[in-house]
PDB file of C-alpha atoms in Angstrom:
ATOM      1  CA  MET A  22      59.670 112.011  70.063  1.00 50.00           C
ATOM      2  CA  ARG A  23      61.630 109.078  68.397  1.00 50.00           C
ATOM      3  CA  LYS A  24      61.134 105.850  69.364  1.00 51.00           C
ATOM      4  CA  PRO A  25      63.034 103.386  67.219  1.00 50.00           C
ATOM      5  CA  GLU A  26      62.181  99.730  67.966  1.00 48.00           C
ATOM      6  CA  GLY A  27      63.678  96.374  67.090  1.00 45.00           C
ATOM      7  CA  ALA A  28      67.031  97.710  65.787  1.00 42.00           C
ATOM      8  CA  HIS A  29      69.511  95.076  65.429  1.00 40.00           C
ATOM      9  CA  ARG A  30      72.182  97.041  66.302  1.00 44.00           C
ATOM     10  CA  TRP A  31      73.150 100.553  67.770  1.00 45.00           C
ATOM     11  CA  ARG A  32      75.731 102.601  68.476  1.00 48.00           C
ATOM     12  CA  MET A  33      76.536 106.059  70.495  1.00 47.00           C
ATOM     13  CA  ILE A  34      79.136 107.401  72.348  1.00 42.00           C
ATOM     14  CA  PHE A  35      78.743 108.343  75.919  1.00 46.00           C
ATOM     15  CA  THR A  36      81.698 108.923  77.182  1.00 43.00           C
ATOM     16  CA  VAL A  37      80.726 109.388  80.781  1.00 43.00           C
ATOM     17  CA  LEU A  38      80.562 105.659  80.929  1.00 52.00           C
ATOM     18  CA  GLY A  39      83.967 105.402  81.119  1.00 52.00           C
ATOM     19  CA  ALA A  40      84.125 106.590  84.632  1.00 51.00           C
ATOM     20  CA  VAL A  41      82.310 103.412  85.283  1.00 55.00           C
ATOM     21  CA  VAL A  42      85.055 100.825  84.042  1.00 53.00           C
ATOM     22  CA  PHE A  43      87.674 103.604  85.796  1.00 52.00           C
ATOM     23  CA  ALA A  44      86.068 103.667  88.802  1.00 50.00           C
ATOM     24  CA  LEU A  45      86.326  99.945  89.590  1.00 50.00           C
ATOM     25  CA  GLY A  46      90.229  99.993  90.129  1.00 47.00           C
ATOM     26  CA  SER A  47      89.120 100.481  93.568  1.00 45.00           C
ATOM     27  CA  PHE A  48      88.596  96.305  93.814  1.00 53.00           C
ATOM     28  CA  TRP A  49      92.179  96.407  93.441  1.00 51.00           C
ATOM     29  CA  LEU A  50      92.322  97.018  96.805  1.00 50.00           C
ATOM     30  CA  LEU A  51      91.056  93.552  97.373  1.00 55.00           C
ATOM     31  CA  GLU A  52      94.446  92.454  95.903  1.00 55.00           C
ATOM     32  CA  VAL A  53      96.285  93.527  99.102  1.00 49.00           C
ATOM     33  CA  MET A  54      93.676  91.349 101.692  1.00 53.00           C
ATOM     34  CA  ASN A  55      93.848  88.483  99.347  1.00 54.00           C
ATOM     35  CA  LYS A  56      97.465  88.052  98.862  1.00 53.00           C
ATOM     36  CA  SER A  57      98.099  88.231 102.659  1.00 50.00           C
ATOM     37  CA  SER A  58      95.856  86.048 103.211  1.00 52.00           C
ATOM     38  CA  GLN A  59      98.000  83.393 101.906  1.00 54.00           C
ATOM     39  CA  ASP A  60      99.849  83.193 105.062  1.00 52.00           C
ATOM     40  CA  VAL A  61      96.951  82.497 107.167  1.00 52.00           C
ATOM     41  CA  ASN A  62      94.615  79.202 107.609  1.00 51.00           C
ATOM     42  CA  GLY A  63      97.261  77.397 105.415  1.00 52.00           C
ATOM     43  CA  SER A  64      95.693  74.175 106.260  1.00 49.00           C
ATOM     44  CA  LYS A  65      92.607  75.096 105.738  1.00 55.00           C
ATOM     45  CA  LYS A  66      90.879  73.400 102.519  1.00 63.00           C
ATOM     46  CA  LEU A  67      90.765  74.987  99.000  1.00 62.00           C
ATOM     47  CA  ASP A  68      86.803  74.601  98.531  1.00 73.00           C
ATOM     48  CA  GLU A  69      86.118  76.322 101.390  1.00 86.00           C
ATOM     49  CA  PRO A  70      86.523  79.940 102.193  1.00 89.00           C
ATOM     50  CA  ASP A  71      89.521  80.792 104.487  1.00 88.00           C
ATOM     51  CA  TYR A  72      88.812  84.181 105.882  1.00 87.00           C
ATOM     52  CA  PHE A  73      85.459  86.939 105.689  1.00 89.00           C
ATOM     53  CA  VAL A  74      85.070  90.435 106.760  1.00 90.00           C
ATOM     54  CA  THR A  75      81.984  91.952 107.718  1.00 94.00           C
ATOM     55  CA  ASN A  76      80.531  95.970 107.502  1.00 94.00           C
ATOM     56  CA  PHE A  77      83.905  96.713 106.158  1.00 86.00           C
ATOM     57  CA  SER A  78      84.943 100.118 104.255  1.00 86.00           C
ATOM     58  CA  MET A  79      88.110 100.851 102.480  1.00 79.00           C
ATOM     59  CA  VAL A  80      89.601 104.418 100.582  1.00 80.00           C
ATOM     60  CA  ARG A  81      92.018 104.663  98.177  1.00 72.00           C
ATOM     61  CA  MET A  82      94.214 108.006  98.131  1.00 75.00           C
ATOM     62  CA  ASP A  83      94.948 109.614  94.754  1.00 70.00           C
ATOM     63  CA  LEU A  84      98.506 110.820  93.733  1.00 74.00           C
ATOM     64  CA  GLN A  85      97.885 114.059  95.656  1.00 78.00           C
ATOM     65  CA  GLY A  86      96.767 111.947  99.096  1.00 78.00           C
ATOM     66  CA  LYS A  87      93.367 112.563  98.926  1.00 78.00           C
ATOM     67  CA  PRO A  88      90.175 110.200  98.600  1.00 77.00           C
ATOM     68  CA  SER A  89      89.557 108.466  95.856  1.00 74.00           C
ATOM     69  CA  TYR A  90      87.573 105.770  95.795  1.00 73.00           C
ATOM     70  CA  ILE A  91      85.138 104.484  98.542  1.00 80.00           C
ATOM     71  CA  VAL A  92      84.465 100.374  98.539  1.00 80.00           C
ATOM     72  CA  SER A  93      82.505  99.112 100.851  1.00 87.00           C
ATOM     73  CA  GLY A  94      79.654  96.291 101.849  1.00 92.00           C
ATOM     74  CA  ALA A  95      78.284  94.149 104.132  1.00 95.00           C
ATOM     75  CA  LYS A  96      80.306  91.140 103.992  1.00 94.00           C
ATOM     76  CA  LEU A  97      83.533  89.815 102.080  1.00 91.00           C
ATOM     77  CA  THR A  98      84.385  85.890 101.502  1.00 92.00           C
ATOM     78  CA  HIS A  99      87.801  84.979 100.341  1.00 90.00           C
ATOM     79  CA  PHE A 100      88.172  81.658  98.375  1.00 90.00           C
ATOM     80  CA  PRO A 101      91.920  80.480  98.046  1.00 88.00           C
ATOM     81  CA  ALA A 102      90.980  78.121  95.582  1.00 87.00           C
ATOM     82  CA  ASP A 103      90.879  80.500  92.886  1.00 86.00           C
ATOM     83  CA  ASP A 104      91.612  83.411  94.883  1.00 87.00           C
ATOM     84  CA  SER A 105      88.137  84.626  94.139  1.00 89.00           C
ATOM     85  CA  SER A 106      86.201  86.803  96.656  1.00 89.00           C
ATOM     86  CA  ASN A 107      82.387  87.719  97.153  1.00 93.00           C
ATOM     87  CA  ILE A 108      80.961  90.708  98.771  1.00 92.00           C
ATOM     88  CA  ASP A 109      77.327  91.016  99.805  1.00 96.00           C
ATOM     89  CA  GLN A 110      75.414  94.432  99.292  1.00 95.00           C
ATOM     90  CA  PRO A 111      78.368  96.126  97.548  1.00 92.00           C
ATOM     91  CA  PHE A 112      78.710  99.838  97.292  1.00 90.00           C
ATOM     92  CA  VAL A 113      81.581 101.840  95.315  1.00 82.00           C
ATOM     93  CA  ARG A 114      81.769 105.408  94.653  1.00 83.00           C
ATOM     94  CA  LYS A 115      84.219 107.106  92.330  1.00 79.00           C
ATOM     95  CA  ILE A 116      85.344 110.855  93.707  1.00 81.00           C
ATOM     96  CA  SER A 117      86.834 112.682  91.156  1.00 76.00           C
ATOM     97  CA  PRO A 118      87.450 116.648  91.374  1.00 79.00           C
ATOM     98  CA  GLY A 119      84.723 118.721  89.555  1.00 80.00           C
ATOM     99  CA  VAL A 120      82.531 116.291  89.206  1.00 80.00           C
ATOM    100  CA  PRO A 121      79.688 114.771  91.156  1.00 86.00           C
ATOM    101  CA  PRO A 122      80.451 111.212  92.555  1.00 85.00           C
ATOM    102  CA  LEU A 123      79.750 108.149  90.667  1.00 82.00           C
ATOM    103  CA  ASN A 124      77.888 105.782  92.732  1.00 89.00           C
ATOM    104  CA  MET A 125      77.070 101.901  92.041  1.00 87.00           C
ATOM    105  CA  ASN A 126      75.115  99.134  94.038  1.00 93.00           C
ATOM    106  CA  ALA A 127      74.468  95.495  93.477  1.00 96.00           C
ATOM    107  CA  GLU A 128      73.313  93.274  95.891  1.00 97.00           C
ATOM    108  CA  LEU A 129      76.382  91.137  94.835  1.00 96.00           C
ATOM    109  CA  ALA A 130      79.651  91.359  93.332  1.00 92.00           C
ATOM    110  CA  HIS A 131      82.005  88.592  92.581  1.00 92.00           C
ATOM    111  CA  ILE A 132      86.151  89.241  92.036  1.00 86.00           C
ATOM    112  CA  ASP A 133      88.024  86.492  89.736  1.00 86.00           C
ATOM    113  CA  GLN A 134      90.673  85.954  87.406  1.00 82.00           C
ATOM    114  CA  ASN A 135      93.211  87.465  89.210  1.00 80.00           C
ATOM    115  CA  ASN A 136      91.508  90.245  90.370  1.00 75.00           C
ATOM    116  CA  THR A 137      91.097  91.613  86.564  1.00 80.00           C
ATOM    117  CA  ARG A 138      87.023  90.430  86.318  1.00 85.00           C
ATOM    118  CA  LEU A 139      83.998  92.273  88.377  1.00 84.00           C
ATOM    119  CA  GLN A 140      80.485  90.801  87.831  1.00 92.00           C
ATOM    120  CA  LEU A 141      77.702  92.656  89.374  1.00 92.00           C
ATOM    121  CA  SER A 142      74.158  91.287  89.733  1.00 96.00           C
ATOM    122  CA  ARG A 143      70.890  91.345  91.072  1.00 96.00           C
ATOM    123  CA  ASN A 144      69.791  94.795  90.983  1.00 96.00           C
ATOM    124  CA  VAL A 145      72.824  96.756  89.730  1.00 96.00           C
ATOM    125  CA  VAL A 146      72.243 100.279  89.586  1.00 95.00           C
ATOM    126  CA  ILE A 147      74.828 102.802  88.537  1.00 90.00           C
ATOM    127  CA  ASP A 148      73.975 106.648  88.984  1.00 90.00           C
ATOM    128  CA  ARG A 149      75.517 109.750  89.022  1.00 87.00           C
ATOM    129  CA  ILE A 150      73.679 113.113  89.139  1.00 88.00           C
ATOM    130  CA  ALA A 151      74.334 116.101  86.551  1.00 86.00           C
ATOM    131  CA  GLY A 152      77.026 118.873  87.025  1.00 85.00           C
ATOM    132  CA  PRO A 153      78.538 121.769  85.461  1.00 84.00           C
ATOM    133  CA  LYS A 154      80.451 119.482  82.642  1.00 79.00           C
ATOM    134  CA  THR A 155      78.538 116.342  82.896  1.00 79.00           C
ATOM    135  CA  GLN A 156      74.809 114.921  82.319  1.00 84.00           C
ATOM    136  CA  ASN A 157      72.918 112.557  84.578  1.00 87.00           C
ATOM    137  CA  LEU A 158      73.333 108.517  84.274  1.00 86.00           C
ATOM    138  CA  THR A 159      71.537 106.003  85.204  1.00 92.00           C
ATOM    139  CA  LEU A 160      72.909 102.535  84.288  1.00 92.00           C
ATOM    140  CA  LYS A 161      70.211  99.687  85.398  1.00 95.00           C
ATOM    141  CA  THR A 162      70.420  95.807  84.752  1.00 96.00           C
ATOM    142  CA  GLU A 163      70.390  92.199  86.607  1.00 97.00           C
ATOM    143  CA  ALA A 164      73.617  91.423  85.651  1.00 96.00           C
ATOM    144  CA  LEU A 165      77.107  93.487  84.884  1.00 92.00           C
ATOM    145  CA  THR A 166      80.934  92.262  83.972  1.00 91.00           C
ATOM    146  CA  ILE A 167      83.443  94.739  84.348  1.00 83.00           C
ATOM    147  CA  TYR A 168      87.276  94.220  82.937  1.00 83.00           C
ATOM    148  CA  PRO A 169      89.129  97.340  84.418  1.00 74.00           C
ATOM    149  CA  ASP A 170      92.423  96.948  82.863  1.00 73.00           C
ATOM    150  CA  GLU A 171      90.618  96.395  79.462  1.00 79.00           C
ATOM    151  CA  GLU A 172      88.202  99.658  79.818  1.00 75.00           C
ATOM    152  CA  ARG A 173      85.141  97.813  79.280  1.00 84.00           C
ATOM    153  CA  MET A 174      82.047  96.389  80.456  1.00 85.00           C
ATOM    154  CA  GLU A 175      79.307  93.855  79.285  1.00 93.00           C
ATOM    155  CA  SER A 176      76.105  92.526  80.003  1.00 95.00           C
ATOM    156  CA  ALA A 177      73.912  89.384  78.174  1.00 96.00           C
ATOM    157  CA  VAL A 178      70.522  90.461  79.949  1.00 96.00           C
ATOM    158  CA  PRO A 179      68.245  93.870  79.508  1.00 96.00           C
ATOM    159  CA  VAL A 180      69.645  97.026  80.768  1.00 95.00           C
ATOM    160  CA  ASP A 181      68.052 100.605  81.016  1.00 95.00           C
ATOM    161  CA  LEU A 182      70.454 103.587  80.076  1.00 91.00           C
ATOM    162  CA  VAL A 183      69.358 107.097  81.101  1.00 90.00           C
ATOM    163  CA  SER A 184      72.124 109.898  80.400  1.00 85.00           C
ATOM    164  CA  GLY A 185      70.801 113.484  79.888  1.00 86.00           C
ATOM    165  CA  ARG A 186      67.476 113.400  78.297  1.00 86.00           C
ATOM    166  CA  SER A 187      67.844 110.669  76.309  1.00 87.00           C
ATOM    167  CA  HIS A 188      66.445 106.990  77.528  1.00 91.00           C
ATOM    168  CA  VAL A 189      67.468 103.561  75.904  1.00 90.00           C
ATOM    169  CA  THR A 190      66.427 100.163  76.193  1.00 93.00           C
ATOM    170  CA  GLY A 191      67.473  97.044  75.093  1.00 94.00           C
ATOM    171  CA  VAL A 192      69.176  93.464  75.718  1.00 96.00           C
ATOM    172  CA  GLY A 193      73.260  93.322  76.212  1.00 94.00           C
ATOM    173  CA  LEU A 194      75.529  96.265  76.090  1.00 92.00           C
ATOM    174  CA  ASN A 195      79.187  96.383  75.329  1.00 91.00           C
ATOM    175  CA  ALA A 196      80.690  99.252  76.540  1.00 84.00           C
ATOM    176  CA  ASN A 197      84.656 100.396  75.560  1.00 82.00           C
ATOM    177  CA  ASN A 198      85.822 103.288  77.317  1.00 71.00           C
ATOM    178  CA  ALA A 199      88.950 103.226  74.577  1.00 70.00           C
ATOM    179  CA  THR A 200      86.645 104.104  71.740  1.00 76.00           C
ATOM    180  CA  SER A 201      84.025 105.734  73.680  1.00 72.00           C
ATOM    181  CA  VAL A 202      81.329 103.762  72.209  1.00 81.00           C
ATOM    182  CA  VAL A 203      78.460 101.685  73.897  1.00 83.00           C
ATOM    183  CA  ASP A 204      76.712  98.996  71.680  1.00 88.00           C
ATOM    184  CA  VAL A 205      73.364  97.628  72.516  1.00 90.00           C
ATOM    185  CA  PRO A 206      73.421  95.093  70.019  1.00 89.00           C
ATOM    186  CA  ASN A 207      69.701  93.692  70.849  1.00 90.00           C
ATOM    187  CA  SER A 208      65.930  94.821  70.859  1.00 88.00           C
ATOM    188  CA  VAL A 209      67.064  97.922  71.255  1.00 87.00           C
ATOM    189  CA  ARG A 210      64.780 101.283  71.858  1.00 89.00           C
ATOM    190  CA  ILE A 211      65.616 104.917  72.237  1.00 85.00           C
ATOM    191  CA  VAL A 212      63.744 107.412  73.245  1.00 86.00           C
ATOM    192  CA  ILE A 213      64.733 111.306  72.582  1.00 81.00           C
ATOM    193  CA  PRO A 214      62.781 113.969  73.503  1.00 79.00           C
ATOM    194  CA  PRO A 215      62.330 116.949  70.632  1.00 78.00           C
ATOM    195  CA  ARG A 216      64.676 119.372  71.867  1.00 71.00           C
ATOM    196  CA  THR A 217      62.476 122.742  73.442  1.00 66.00           C
ATOM    197  CA  PRO A 218      61.735 125.399  71.079  1.00 62.00           C
ATOM    198  CA  VAL A 219      63.183 128.697  71.664  1.00 56.00           C
ATOM    199  CA  GLN A 220      60.673 131.446  71.828  1.00 60.00           C
ATOM    200  CA  ALA A 221      61.270 134.802  70.481  1.00 57.00           C
ATOM    201  CA  PRO A 222      61.032 137.548  72.549  1.00 61.00           C
ATOM    202  CA  ALA A 223      58.056 139.543  72.803  1.00 59.00           C
ATOM    203  CA  ALA A 224      57.794 142.885  70.375  1.00 58.00           C
ATOM    204  CA  ALA A 225      57.636 145.949  72.005  1.00 59.00           C
ATOM    205  CA  PRO A 226      54.939 147.969  72.227  1.00 61.00           C
ATOM    206  CA  ALA A 227      53.992 150.356  69.370  1.00 57.00           C
ATOM    207  CA  GLN A 228      54.582 154.165  70.564  1.00 57.00           C
TER     208      GLN A 228
END
């Protein structure tokens, strides 16, 4: 078992994490709601919420008319001052043909910068069970910022990542789907269990 500790910089390809960035395109559904709210409560103070939705659930379809994303939450609150939104208890499920669904949970989500940045915070957990073509994936952290248009995500706090049988912990995360590279820059520790040796078949008994 290898346990490298204290490495300043570590890079490893986890193409499966690209699905995390891609999945957050589902939050673009909120743009329709945000824009439509401009015609509602026009006289309301900009520093106050102009609408909220409780116990909501939205489904985005793919080009073939099949469900692609499911986005839900306990409460969505929109702020007209900067056209941002908060979601309490957000849950996102990315549905892709041939692979298990990718689930994302947190206690809070904040969407801003013209719907180009999503900030997940408090008990952020991203997970997917193993499938015929994918390894199991679990990412845990307390804060994760995702830029779906740029296909990247980042964190400045401790992260805990399990992919297949590999376990990585460290401080900070920079993941780029375009390059399929995940960078854990500080206090990184990697645990890669040894491969199970292949046992030779038992010899046939002498005649």
